[in-house]
Amino acid sequence: MLEFISRMLGKENATSKNVAKERLRLVLVHDRASISPYMLNKLKEDLIKVISNYMEIDESTLEVNLSQDDKEVALVANIPVLKMKRDFANK
Amino acid sequence: MGEVIVVTSGKGGVGKTTTSANLGTGLAALGQKVVLVDTDIGLRNLDVVMGLENRIVYDLIDVTSGNCKLKQSLIKDKRFANLYLLPAAQTKDKSAIDPEQMLKLCQELKKEFDYTIIDCPAGIEQGFRNAIAGADCAIVVTTPEVSAVRDADRIIGLLEAAELYNPKLIINRIKPVMVKRGDMMDISDILDILAIDLLGVVPDDESIVISTNKGEPAVMNKASKAGEAYRRMTDRIRGEEVPLMNLDIPDSFFEKFKKLIGMR
Ligand SMILES: Nc1ncnc2c1ncn2[C@@H]1O[C@H](COP(=O)(O)OP(=O)(O)OP(=O)(O)O)[C@@H](O)[C@H]1O
Ligand SMILES: [Mg+2]
């Protein structure tokens, strides 16, 4: 009975508009998750520059990519470390 | 120098041709010199919507391939002496025209006309690239549906990649009854998602079908709600600040009661 009344009076959340919005949000996360090869290269170069301040890395096997599953998009980087710099501040 | 405006959407059938015809006619009614260019090669439509289908001699590709002079190809509108149509080719191959030729054509038209309005074909292929090649700014048309908004988002990205920044959005075919029921995304939902400026909203309206039947754009019909929406848009294009059309449906007694007891 209570459910009937609240249906009569209209619940906001289950409306098809809200379903549409949520589906759009998810699909656009995926659609927008593309990066041009040019941008990806710039990103790699910048990453190498920053990380090299702290450690020596293997630039030739470095991998950076956008990865996605159903729920989210992530920037995944695999950066082989050749040598760590000495951490003076820590001593 | 005039302005070249391309009307795009990504998804087909959402109202690009209807928008082009109405904005073009509306701007002409305001005294502007306007040319409409149909770039939907093989699926020519704008001539029919404008009621000019019987006057076509030459087409867009006749112009770009040098078969005729630009002036010869322009069809004068029935109602306004300052409004012209450059029709698409119906039988020729799409690849008969390229972006460079379109750019040159637009530069010519800009010298003559205050507004050059380009009706873009559906899709993101060559036809799209041709249509945007000479544009100074873009209008993106969508309907309040998931697929149309998604495609609009993609188009906005592609326009940006082509250095056409700040496109303006038109939300077409809004059904106030469905919006009120919560069964259709409303203006703020869509603006939230696409994050671009709104040029206007057009209700789903029978008068569009009727005016297309007759070949007389709804913008000329004072009694048409959609026509009113287009008139407001042309005023905005001319730089006036005009409020959005009120498409809300007044609350019934029962709904007022619901609000009163805090159910909504
Ligand atoms: N606001 C509206 N109310 C009712 N009908 C509409 C409205 N806008 C467009 N239509 C109808 O929708 C159909 C498609 O419109 P139109 O041809 O303008 O779309 P389009 O985007 O140019 O399509 P295409 O991608 O095939 O070129 C037409 O039959 C038109 O009459
Ligand atoms: Mg069309």
Tab-separated table of C-alpha atoms and ligand atoms in Angstrom:
chain	number	residue	atom	x	y	z
A	1	MET	CA	0.000	0.000	0.000
A	2	LEU	CA	2.730	2.401	0.958
A	3	GLU	CA	4.611	1.546	-2.184
A	4	PHE	CA	1.499	2.197	-4.191
A	5	ILE	CA	1.053	5.607	-2.643
A	6	SER	CA	4.652	6.613	-3.192
A	7	ARG	CA	4.427	5.425	-6.805
A	8	MET	CA	1.296	7.509	-7.230
A	9	LEU	CA	3.045	10.490	-5.816
A	10	GLY	CA	6.070	9.888	-7.996
A	11	LYS	CA	9.574	8.883	-6.956
A	12	GLU	CA	12.357	10.845	-8.584
A	13	ASN	CA	15.196	8.394	-8.903
A	14	ALA	CA	13.807	5.523	-10.915
A	15	THR	CA	12.726	7.770	-13.798
A	16	SER	CA	14.002	6.753	-17.209
A	17	LYS	CA	15.643	10.154	-17.532
A	18	ASN	CA	17.963	9.338	-14.669
A	19	VAL	CA	18.746	5.970	-16.203
A	20	ALA	CA	19.564	7.782	-19.453
A	21	LYS	CA	21.846	10.262	-17.676
A	22	GLU	CA	23.787	7.560	-15.877
A	23	ARG	CA	24.222	5.517	-19.044
A	24	LEU	CA	25.400	8.597	-20.911
A	25	ARG	CA	27.871	9.429	-18.190
A	26	LEU	CA	29.415	5.983	-18.399
A	27	VAL	CA	29.493	5.782	-22.171
A	28	LEU	CA	31.120	9.208	-22.420
A	29	VAL	CA	33.826	8.262	-19.940
A	30	HIS	CA	34.809	5.649	-22.489
A	31	ASP	CA	34.265	7.738	-25.611
A	32	ARG	CA	36.315	10.587	-24.242
A	33	ALA	CA	39.093	8.296	-23.030
A	34	SER	CA	41.159	8.508	-26.129
A	35	ILE	CA	44.435	10.306	-26.478
A	36	SER	CA	46.180	11.112	-29.714
A	37	PRO	CA	49.573	9.498	-30.373
A	38	TYR	CA	51.030	13.004	-30.360
A	39	MET	CA	49.667	13.783	-26.888
A	40	LEU	CA	50.712	10.381	-25.592
A	41	ASN	CA	54.263	10.979	-26.787
A	42	LYS	CA	54.391	14.394	-25.159
A	43	LEU	CA	53.162	12.819	-21.946
A	44	LYS	CA	55.875	10.141	-22.150
A	45	GLU	CA	58.593	12.712	-22.696
A	46	ASP	CA	57.389	14.766	-19.737
A	47	LEU	CA	57.169	11.678	-17.539
A	48	ILE	CA	60.707	10.666	-18.442
A	49	LYS	CA	61.952	14.159	-17.621
A	50	VAL	CA	60.340	14.227	-14.196
A	51	ILE	CA	61.140	10.684	-13.169
A	52	SER	CA	64.751	11.007	-14.299
A	53	ASN	CA	65.257	13.517	-11.512
A	54	TYR	CA	64.787	10.671	-9.084
A	55	MET	CA	65.874	7.491	-10.805
A	56	GLU	CA	67.393	6.114	-13.942
A	57	ILE	CA	64.765	4.460	-16.099
A	58	ASP	CA	64.764	2.339	-19.220
A	59	GLU	CA	63.256	4.642	-21.801
A	60	SER	CA	63.200	2.032	-24.533
A	61	THR	CA	60.804	-0.308	-22.773
A	62	LEU	CA	58.705	2.318	-21.019
A	63	GLU	CA	54.989	1.869	-21.579
A	64	VAL	CA	52.233	4.400	-20.986
A	65	ASN	CA	48.632	3.777	-21.967
A	66	LEU	CA	45.054	4.565	-21.184
A	67	SER	CA	43.256	1.461	-20.059
A	68	GLN	CA	39.577	1.045	-19.447
A	69	ASP	CA	37.119	-1.409	-18.044
A	70	ASP	CA	33.376	-1.171	-17.468
A	71	LYS	CA	33.508	1.356	-14.704
A	72	GLU	CA	36.573	3.519	-15.099
A	73	VAL	CA	39.447	4.709	-17.170
A	74	ALA	CA	43.005	4.680	-15.830
A	75	LEU	CA	46.387	5.874	-16.966
A	76	VAL	CA	48.640	2.837	-16.667
A	77	ALA	CA	52.394	3.204	-16.850
A	78	ASN	CA	55.032	0.521	-16.726
A	79	ILE	CA	58.400	2.138	-16.164
A	80	PRO	CA	61.386	-0.194	-15.647
A	81	VAL	CA	63.867	1.286	-13.183
A	82	LEU	CA	67.561	0.727	-13.963
A	83	LYS	CA	69.137	2.544	-11.052
A	84	MET	CA	67.930	4.538	-8.080
A	85	LYS	CA	69.587	7.831	-7.270
A	86	ARG	CA	71.040	8.137	-3.835
A	87	ASP	CA	68.504	9.679	-1.520
A	88	PHE	CA	70.610	12.110	0.513
A	89	ALA	CA	67.731	13.764	2.278
A	90	ASN	CA	66.771	10.479	3.817
A	91	LYS	CA	70.128	9.820	5.419
B	1	MET	CA	33.066	39.887	-44.434
B	2	GLY	CA	30.209	37.595	-43.511
B	3	GLU	CA	30.132	34.594	-41.233
B	4	VAL	CA	30.099	30.925	-42.236
B	5	ILE	CA	28.079	28.748	-39.851
B	6	VAL	CA	28.017	24.965	-40.195
B	7	VAL	CA	25.067	23.017	-38.771
B	8	THR	CA	26.218	19.559	-37.594
B	9	SER	CA	25.027	16.723	-35.363
B	10	GLY	CA	26.822	13.433	-35.861
B	11	LYS	CA	23.676	11.380	-35.568
B	12	GLY	CA	21.341	11.518	-38.540
B	13	GLY	CA	17.789	12.752	-38.570
B	14	VAL	CA	17.974	14.993	-35.510
B	15	GLY	CA	17.092	18.194	-37.366
B	16	LYS	CA	20.118	19.724	-39.135
B	17	THR	CA	18.256	20.457	-42.350
B	18	THR	CA	15.210	21.809	-40.509
B	19	THR	CA	17.518	24.017	-38.426
B	20	SER	CA	19.442	25.302	-41.453
B	21	ALA	CA	16.250	26.198	-43.317
B	22	ASN	CA	14.676	27.959	-40.358
B	23	LEU	CA	17.735	29.876	-39.179
B	24	GLY	CA	18.526	30.925	-42.742
B	25	THR	CA	14.991	32.069	-43.453
B	26	GLY	CA	14.771	33.749	-40.046
B	27	LEU	CA	17.975	35.701	-40.602
B	28	ALA	CA	16.774	36.732	-44.059
B	29	ALA	CA	13.523	37.933	-42.470
B	30	LEU	CA	15.664	40.165	-40.267
B	31	GLY	CA	17.105	41.740	-43.400
B	32	GLN	CA	20.370	39.816	-43.550
B	33	LYS	CA	21.799	38.559	-46.813
B	34	VAL	CA	21.881	34.775	-46.473
B	35	VAL	CA	22.924	31.766	-48.527
B	36	LEU	CA	22.105	28.189	-47.551
B	37	VAL	CA	24.532	25.536	-48.756
B	38	ASP	CA	23.400	21.911	-48.853
B	39	THR	CA	26.461	19.656	-48.556
B	40	ASP	CA	24.535	16.402	-48.218
B	41	ILE	CA	25.689	15.023	-51.565
B	42	GLY	CA	23.358	12.316	-52.827
B	43	LEU	CA	20.741	12.997	-50.157
B	44	ARG	CA	19.678	16.482	-51.111
B	45	ASN	CA	16.894	17.755	-48.824
B	46	LEU	CA	17.251	21.413	-48.092
B	47	ASP	CA	15.689	22.336	-51.459
B	48	VAL	CA	12.508	20.450	-50.538
B	49	VAL	CA	12.308	21.901	-47.037
B	50	MET	CA	12.676	25.372	-48.579
B	51	GLY	CA	10.136	24.605	-51.321
B	52	LEU	CA	12.677	25.337	-54.066
B	53	GLU	CA	13.081	21.869	-55.570
B	54	ASN	CA	11.626	22.842	-58.946
B	55	ARG	CA	14.070	25.648	-59.583
B	56	ILE	CA	17.344	23.753	-59.480
B	57	VAL	CA	19.555	23.926	-62.534
B	58	TYR	CA	23.108	23.667	-61.223
B	59	ASP	CA	24.473	22.278	-57.973
B	60	LEU	CA	27.390	22.518	-55.567
B	61	ILE	CA	29.615	20.203	-57.567
B	62	ASP	CA	28.870	22.031	-60.819
B	63	VAL	CA	30.350	25.061	-59.077
B	64	THR	CA	33.420	23.427	-57.555
B	65	SER	CA	34.252	21.542	-60.736
B	66	GLY	CA	33.852	24.664	-62.863
B	67	ASN	CA	30.759	23.594	-64.860
B	68	CYS	CA	29.061	26.859	-64.016
B	69	LYS	CA	29.673	30.161	-62.304
B	70	LEU	CA	28.847	30.474	-58.630
B	71	LYS	CA	26.206	33.133	-59.406
B	72	GLN	CA	24.429	30.837	-61.867
B	73	SER	CA	24.028	28.100	-59.287
B	74	LEU	CA	22.401	30.201	-56.579
B	75	ILE	CA	18.628	29.782	-56.398
B	76	LYS	CA	16.663	32.763	-55.227
B	77	ASP	CA	14.139	32.091	-52.459
B	78	LYS	CA	10.396	32.537	-53.069
B	79	ARG	CA	9.827	34.797	-50.106
B	80	PHE	CA	12.965	36.805	-49.617
B	81	ALA	CA	15.059	38.460	-52.288
B	82	ASN	CA	18.062	38.395	-49.932
B	83	LEU	CA	17.960	34.613	-49.413
B	84	TYR	CA	19.606	32.031	-51.695
B	85	LEU	CA	20.156	28.298	-51.848
B	86	LEU	CA	23.122	26.432	-53.243
B	87	PRO	CA	21.769	22.885	-53.639
B	88	ALA	CA	23.712	19.656	-53.179
B	89	ALA	CA	24.407	17.379	-56.123
B	90	GLN	CA	22.009	14.480	-56.140
B	91	THR	CA	23.618	12.055	-58.556
B	92	LYS	CA	27.321	12.745	-58.349
B	93	ASP	CA	29.906	10.998	-56.251
B	94	LYS	CA	30.722	12.358	-52.798
B	95	SER	CA	34.421	12.349	-53.585
B	96	ALA	CA	33.781	14.885	-56.358
B	97	ILE	CA	34.420	17.611	-53.788
B	98	ASP	CA	37.153	18.054	-51.198
B	99	PRO	CA	37.705	20.278	-48.146
B	100	GLU	CA	40.012	22.613	-50.019
B	101	GLN	CA	37.359	23.355	-52.647
B	102	MET	CA	34.783	23.928	-49.914
B	103	LEU	CA	37.092	26.342	-48.143
B	104	LYS	CA	37.553	28.341	-51.355
B	105	LEU	CA	33.827	28.369	-52.013
B	106	CYS	CA	33.071	29.614	-48.504
B	107	GLN	CA	35.624	32.379	-48.858
B	108	GLU	CA	33.830	33.498	-52.032
B	109	LEU	CA	30.390	33.357	-50.412
B	110	LYS	CA	31.562	35.306	-47.365
B	111	LYS	CA	32.337	38.288	-49.548
B	112	GLU	CA	28.732	38.407	-50.789
B	113	PHE	CA	26.640	37.236	-47.853
B	114	ASP	CA	26.221	38.213	-44.216
B	115	TYR	CA	25.555	34.581	-43.329
B	116	THR	CA	26.544	31.403	-45.131
B	117	ILE	CA	24.743	28.500	-43.492
B	118	ILE	CA	26.047	25.037	-44.264
B	119	ASP	CA	23.779	22.035	-43.841
B	120	CYS	CA	26.115	19.153	-42.948
B	121	PRO	CA	25.379	15.500	-43.746
B	122	ALA	CA	25.131	12.933	-40.946
B	123	GLY	CA	28.301	11.101	-39.944
B	124	ILE	CA	31.941	11.978	-39.372
B	125	GLU	CA	33.366	11.012	-42.746
B	126	GLN	CA	34.336	13.021	-45.806
B	127	GLY	CA	30.974	14.804	-46.027
B	128	PHE	CA	31.484	16.154	-42.516
B	129	ARG	CA	35.040	17.234	-43.261
B	130	ASN	CA	33.874	19.021	-46.396
B	131	ALA	CA	31.072	20.783	-44.563
B	132	ILE	CA	33.273	22.159	-41.784
B	133	ALA	CA	36.242	23.089	-43.965
B	134	GLY	CA	35.240	26.703	-44.552
B	135	ALA	CA	33.259	27.320	-41.369
B	136	ASP	CA	33.977	30.103	-38.898
B	137	CYS	CA	31.729	28.612	-36.245
B	138	ALA	CA	29.547	25.586	-35.671
B	139	ILE	CA	26.102	24.729	-34.402
B	140	VAL	CA	25.579	21.254	-32.962
B	141	VAL	CA	22.031	19.908	-33.048
B	142	THR	CA	20.929	17.125	-30.733
B	143	THR	CA	17.719	15.592	-29.429
B	144	PRO	CA	17.266	14.633	-25.772
B	145	GLU	CA	18.218	11.010	-26.410
B	146	VAL	CA	21.248	9.054	-25.238
B	147	SER	CA	22.479	8.180	-28.730
B	148	ALA	CA	22.085	11.714	-30.107
B	149	VAL	CA	23.822	13.345	-27.131
B	150	ARG	CA	26.626	10.822	-27.321
B	151	ASP	CA	27.186	11.579	-30.998
B	152	ALA	CA	27.002	15.309	-30.280
B	153	ASP	CA	29.817	14.852	-27.765
B	154	ARG	CA	31.933	13.138	-30.395
B	155	ILE	CA	31.231	15.885	-32.912
B	156	ILE	CA	32.205	18.567	-30.402
B	157	GLY	CA	35.547	16.782	-29.990
B	158	LEU	CA	36.071	16.560	-33.740
B	159	LEU	CA	35.167	20.226	-34.225
B	160	GLU	CA	37.709	21.176	-31.601
B	161	ALA	CA	40.335	19.018	-33.283
B	162	ALA	CA	39.570	20.979	-36.470
B	163	GLU	CA	40.059	24.216	-34.496
B	164	LEU	CA	36.384	25.147	-34.540
B	165	TYR	CA	36.077	26.178	-30.919
B	166	ASN	CA	32.974	27.119	-28.901
B	167	PRO	CA	30.248	25.430	-30.908
B	168	LYS	CA	26.684	26.359	-29.948
B	169	LEU	CA	24.111	23.753	-29.007
B	170	ILE	CA	20.517	23.405	-30.181
B	171	ILE	CA	18.351	20.890	-28.351
B	172	ASN	CA	15.612	19.837	-30.740
B	173	ARG	CA	12.367	17.909	-30.273
B	174	ILE	CA	11.896	18.432	-26.565
B	175	LYS	CA	8.618	16.997	-25.323
B	176	PRO	CA	7.610	18.990	-22.244
B	177	VAL	CA	5.131	16.334	-21.105
B	178	MET	CA	7.834	13.671	-21.061
B	179	VAL	CA	10.340	15.987	-19.387
B	180	LYS	CA	7.838	16.702	-16.671
B	181	ARG	CA	7.205	12.997	-16.137
B	182	GLY	CA	10.928	12.424	-15.784
B	183	ASP	CA	11.063	10.359	-18.947
B	184	MET	CA	13.164	12.755	-21.013
B	185	MET	CA	16.420	14.509	-20.218
B	186	ASP	CA	15.906	18.232	-19.799
B	187	ILE	CA	17.995	21.197	-20.897
B	188	SER	CA	20.182	21.320	-17.799
B	189	ASP	CA	20.869	17.567	-17.917
B	190	ILE	CA	22.189	17.865	-21.457
B	191	LEU	CA	24.143	21.074	-20.858
B	192	ASP	CA	25.697	19.430	-17.836
B	193	ILE	CA	26.973	16.584	-19.955
B	194	LEU	CA	28.088	18.455	-23.068
B	195	ALA	CA	29.314	21.623	-21.359
B	196	ILE	CA	28.881	24.000	-24.295
B	197	ASP	CA	26.818	27.165	-24.799
B	198	LEU	CA	23.160	26.841	-25.639
B	199	LEU	CA	21.801	28.612	-28.708
B	200	GLY	CA	18.238	27.457	-28.213
B	201	VAL	CA	15.682	24.751	-27.560
B	202	VAL	CA	12.981	23.629	-29.967
B	203	PRO	CA	9.888	21.720	-28.889
B	204	ASP	CA	8.744	18.658	-30.769
B	205	ASP	CA	6.081	20.266	-32.898
B	206	GLU	CA	3.638	19.132	-35.563
B	207	SER	CA	3.993	22.470	-37.285
B	208	ILE	CA	7.479	21.361	-38.407
B	209	VAL	CA	5.948	18.458	-40.316
B	210	ILE	CA	3.235	20.673	-41.762
B	211	SER	CA	5.662	23.370	-42.831
B	212	THR	CA	7.945	20.754	-44.394
B	213	ASN	CA	4.950	19.378	-46.288
B	214	LYS	CA	4.360	22.827	-47.720
B	215	GLY	CA	7.972	23.817	-48.215
B	216	GLU	CA	7.586	26.862	-45.973
B	217	PRO	CA	9.941	27.022	-42.971
B	218	ALA	CA	8.066	27.209	-39.637
B	219	VAL	CA	9.992	30.320	-38.633
B	220	MET	CA	7.617	32.279	-40.917
B	221	ASN	CA	4.555	30.969	-39.098
B	222	LYS	CA	3.686	33.269	-36.199
B	223	ALA	CA	1.458	30.607	-34.635
B	224	SER	CA	4.163	27.911	-34.579
B	225	LYS	CA	5.923	27.200	-31.284
B	226	ALA	CA	8.944	25.774	-33.062
B	227	GLY	CA	8.891	28.848	-35.293
B	228	GLU	CA	9.015	31.040	-32.193
B	229	ALA	CA	12.012	29.036	-30.947
B	230	TYR	CA	13.854	29.676	-34.222
B	231	ARG	CA	12.976	33.379	-34.171
B	232	ARG	CA	14.544	33.640	-30.746
B	233	MET	CA	17.658	31.903	-32.036
B	234	THR	CA	18.054	34.258	-34.974
B	235	ASP	CA	17.771	37.177	-32.567
B	236	ARG	CA	20.528	35.596	-30.471
B	237	ILE	CA	22.709	35.129	-33.536
B	238	ARG	CA	22.199	38.838	-34.199
B	239	GLY	CA	23.586	39.500	-30.738
B	240	GLU	CA	20.427	40.108	-28.742
B	241	GLU	CA	19.831	38.606	-25.333
B	242	VAL	CA	16.586	36.701	-25.515
B	243	PRO	CA	15.275	34.432	-22.758
B	244	LEU	CA	14.712	30.765	-23.509
B	245	MET	CA	11.216	29.815	-24.510
B	246	ASN	CA	9.201	28.574	-21.595
B	247	LEU	CA	8.353	24.959	-22.330
B	248	ASP	CA	7.249	24.090	-18.802
B	249	ILE	CA	3.811	22.727	-18.246
B	250	PRO	CA	1.977	24.325	-15.337
B	251	ASP	CA	1.422	22.078	-12.298
B	252	SER	CA	-1.943	20.420	-11.916
B	253	PHE	CA	-3.755	20.615	-8.612
B	254	PHE	CA	-2.499	17.156	-7.678
B	255	GLU	CA	1.105	18.105	-8.433
B	256	LYS	CA	0.848	21.295	-6.391
B	257	PHE	CA	-0.418	19.143	-3.564
B	258	LYS	CA	2.566	16.775	-3.944
B	259	LYS	CA	4.982	19.692	-3.740
B	260	LEU	CA	3.141	21.045	-0.730
B	261	ILE	CA	3.595	17.836	1.234
B	262	GLY	CA	7.202	17.563	0.033
B	263	MET	CA	6.945	14.526	-2.189
B	264	ARG	CA	8.867	16.187	-4.987
C	1	LIG	N1	11.137	20.079	-33.671
C	1	LIG	C1	10.628	19.108	-34.458
C	1	LIG	N2	9.350	18.658	-34.264
C	1	LIG	C2	8.848	17.695	-35.062
C	1	LIG	N3	9.501	17.127	-36.071
C	1	LIG	C3	10.772	17.510	-36.310
C	1	LIG	C4	11.400	18.517	-35.526
C	1	LIG	N4	12.656	18.703	-35.996
C	1	LIG	C5	12.804	17.837	-37.034
C	1	LIG	N5	11.678	17.120	-37.239
C	1	LIG	C6	11.475	16.081	-38.265
C	1	LIG	O1	12.505	15.127	-38.160
C	1	LIG	C7	12.905	14.668	-39.438
C	1	LIG	C8	14.393	14.833	-39.638
C	1	LIG	O2	14.710	16.206	-39.653
C	1	LIG	P1	15.880	16.776	-40.584
C	1	LIG	O3	15.750	16.275	-41.972
C	1	LIG	O4	15.942	18.243	-40.367
C	1	LIG	O5	17.121	16.068	-39.877
C	1	LIG	P2	18.626	15.995	-40.402
C	1	LIG	O6	19.481	16.044	-39.196
C	1	LIG	O7	18.877	17.006	-41.452
C	1	LIG	O8	18.645	14.550	-41.049
C	1	LIG	P3	19.850	13.915	-41.942
C	1	LIG	O9	20.885	13.485	-40.969
C	1	LIG	O10	19.198	12.770	-42.636
C	1	LIG	O11	20.311	14.979	-42.867
C	1	LIG	C9	12.088	15.438	-40.457
C	1	LIG	O12	11.025	14.638	-40.885
C	1	LIG	C10	11.600	16.641	-39.680
C	1	LIG	O13	10.371	17.101	-40.162
C	2	MG	MG	19.664	16.759	-43.449
